[in-house]
Amino acid sequence: MKGASKSSLLFYLVMGVITDLGLNVVFCIFANVKEYVKDFVDALEQFVRCELVSGSEPADYNSDSVQVVDARNALFRNVGKLGTDEEHDIYAIRSLCRIDEDTMDIVPDRGRIESLARNYFHE
């Protein structure tokens, strides 16, 4: 760097800062995606649980569906008695559930919901 001009030195310093900031930004985005996935899974699990409890028929016979309106903001809505239509982000509530072996109750299947979250958040 003996014969480098002042402008060349400034260029190298700025490039180092930009590269460092770029790595930090990528890390922050990756961390936020994991946060979004957790928030989405928690919210959909709670929504399904509430729909099972508040349904007019027993959970075993629940034929309602849920639509993912906005995955990033964890917004869902009950769309009535429709089947699963992944093209329109509609999923049968029953397909998001499993039978708890201890209580024999139908409960939200966190594994299935986490699998569903991968469609919306690419890590």
CSV table of C-alpha atoms in Angstrom, one decimal:
chain,number,residue,atom,x,y,z
A,1,MET,CA,0.0,0.0,0.0
A,2,LYS,CA,3.1,2.2,-0.1
A,3,GLY,CA,2.2,4.1,-3.3
A,4,ALA,CA,-1.6,4.1,-2.8
A,5,SER,CA,-3.4,7.4,-3.0
A,6,LYS,CA,-5.8,8.6,-0.3
A,7,SER,CA,-8.8,7.8,-2.5
A,8,SER,CA,-7.6,4.2,-2.9
A,9,LEU,CA,-7.2,3.7,0.8
A,10,LEU,CA,-10.7,5.1,1.4
A,11,PHE,CA,-12.1,2.6,-1.1
A,12,TYR,CA,-10.5,-0.4,0.7
A,13,LEU,CA,-11.8,0.7,4.1
A,14,VAL,CA,-15.3,1.3,2.8
A,15,MET,CA,-15.4,-2.1,1.0
A,16,GLY,CA,-14.4,-3.8,4.2
A,17,VAL,CA,-17.2,-2.1,6.1
A,18,ILE,CA,-19.8,-2.9,3.4
A,19,THR,CA,-18.7,-6.6,3.4
A,20,ASP,CA,-18.9,-6.7,7.1
A,21,LEU,CA,-22.3,-5.1,7.1
A,22,GLY,CA,-23.5,-7.4,4.4
A,23,LEU,CA,-22.7,-10.5,6.5
A,24,ASN,CA,-24.5,-9.0,9.5
A,25,VAL,CA,-27.5,-8.2,7.4
A,26,VAL,CA,-27.6,-11.8,6.0
A,27,PHE,CA,-27.4,-13.1,9.5
A,28,CYS,CA,-30.2,-10.9,10.7
A,29,ILE,CA,-32.5,-11.9,7.9
A,30,PHE,CA,-31.8,-15.6,8.6
A,31,ALA,CA,-32.6,-15.1,12.3
A,32,ASN,CA,-35.8,-13.3,11.4
A,33,VAL,CA,-36.9,-16.2,9.2
A,34,LYS,CA,-36.5,-18.6,12.1
A,35,GLU,CA,-38.6,-16.2,14.2
A,36,TYR,CA,-41.3,-16.0,11.6
A,37,VAL,CA,-41.5,-19.8,11.4
A,38,LYS,CA,-41.8,-20.1,15.1
A,39,ASP,CA,-44.4,-17.4,15.3
A,40,PHE,CA,-46.4,-18.9,12.4
A,41,VAL,CA,-46.3,-22.4,13.9
A,42,ASP,CA,-47.3,-21.1,17.4
A,43,ALA,CA,-50.2,-19.0,16.0
A,44,LEU,CA,-51.6,-21.7,13.7
A,45,GLU,CA,-51.4,-24.3,16.4
A,46,GLN,CA,-53.3,-22.0,18.7
A,47,PHE,CA,-55.8,-21.2,16.0
A,48,VAL,CA,-56.5,-24.9,15.2
A,49,ARG,CA,-56.8,-25.6,18.9
A,50,CYS,CA,-59.4,-22.8,19.3
A,51,GLU,CA,-61.3,-24.0,16.2
A,52,LEU,CA,-61.5,-27.6,17.7
A,53,VAL,CA,-62.8,-26.3,21.0
A,54,SER,CA,-65.3,-23.8,19.6
A,55,GLY,CA,-66.6,-26.0,16.8
A,56,SER,CA,-70.3,-26.9,16.7
A,57,GLU,CA,-69.5,-30.6,16.3
A,58,PRO,CA,-67.0,-32.8,18.2
A,59,ALA,CA,-63.4,-32.5,17.1
A,60,ASP,CA,-63.6,-36.0,15.6
A,61,TYR,CA,-66.1,-34.8,13.1
A,62,ASN,CA,-64.8,-31.3,12.4
A,63,SER,CA,-64.8,-30.7,8.6
A,64,ASP,CA,-64.0,-27.0,8.7
A,65,SER,CA,-61.0,-25.6,6.9
A,66,VAL,CA,-58.5,-22.8,7.6
A,67,GLN,CA,-57.0,-20.4,5.1
A,68,VAL,CA,-53.6,-18.8,5.6
A,69,VAL,CA,-54.4,-15.2,4.8
A,70,ASP,CA,-51.0,-13.7,5.6
A,71,ALA,CA,-48.2,-16.1,6.7
A,72,ARG,CA,-45.7,-13.4,7.8
A,73,ASN,CA,-48.2,-11.8,10.1
A,74,ALA,CA,-49.8,-15.1,11.1
A,75,LEU,CA,-53.3,-14.3,10.0
A,76,PHE,CA,-55.8,-17.1,9.5
A,77,ARG,CA,-59.5,-17.5,9.0
A,78,ASN,CA,-62.0,-20.3,9.1
A,79,VAL,CA,-63.5,-20.8,5.6
A,80,GLY,CA,-66.1,-23.3,6.5
A,81,LYS,CA,-66.5,-26.8,5.1
A,82,LEU,CA,-64.0,-26.9,2.3
A,83,GLY,CA,-61.3,-29.5,1.7
A,84,THR,CA,-57.6,-28.9,1.5
A,85,ASP,CA,-56.8,-26.6,-1.5
A,86,GLU,CA,-53.1,-25.8,-1.3
A,87,GLU,CA,-53.2,-23.5,-4.3
A,88,HIS,CA,-55.5,-21.2,-2.4
A,89,ASP,CA,-53.7,-21.8,1.0
A,90,ILE,CA,-56.7,-23.6,2.4
A,91,TYR,CA,-56.1,-26.6,4.7
A,92,ALA,CA,-58.7,-29.0,6.4
A,93,ILE,CA,-58.4,-28.5,10.1
A,94,ARG,CA,-58.5,-32.3,10.6
A,95,SER,CA,-55.4,-32.7,8.4
A,96,LEU,CA,-53.5,-30.4,10.8
A,97,CYS,CA,-54.3,-32.6,13.7
A,98,ARG,CA,-53.3,-35.9,15.3
A,99,ILE,CA,-54.7,-38.2,18.0
A,100,ASP,CA,-52.9,-37.7,21.4
A,101,GLU,CA,-52.0,-41.2,22.5
A,102,ASP,CA,-52.4,-40.4,26.2
A,103,THR,CA,-55.8,-38.7,26.2
A,104,MET,CA,-57.2,-40.0,22.8
A,105,ASP,CA,-58.2,-36.4,22.0
A,106,ILE,CA,-57.6,-34.8,18.7
A,107,VAL,CA,-54.9,-32.1,19.1
A,108,PRO,CA,-53.0,-29.9,16.6
A,109,ASP,CA,-50.1,-31.7,15.0
A,110,ARG,CA,-47.1,-29.4,15.5
A,111,GLY,CA,-44.9,-31.5,13.2
A,112,ARG,CA,-47.5,-31.1,10.3
A,113,ILE,CA,-47.8,-27.4,11.0
A,114,GLU,CA,-44.0,-27.0,10.9
A,115,SER,CA,-43.9,-28.8,7.6
A,116,LEU,CA,-46.6,-26.5,6.3
A,117,ALA,CA,-44.5,-23.5,7.4
A,118,ARG,CA,-41.7,-24.5,5.1
A,119,ASN,CA,-44.0,-23.7,2.2
A,120,TYR,CA,-44.1,-20.1,3.3
A,121,PHE,CA,-40.7,-19.5,4.8
A,122,HIS,CA,-37.7,-20.8,2.9
A,123,GLU,CA,-34.7,-21.1,5.2
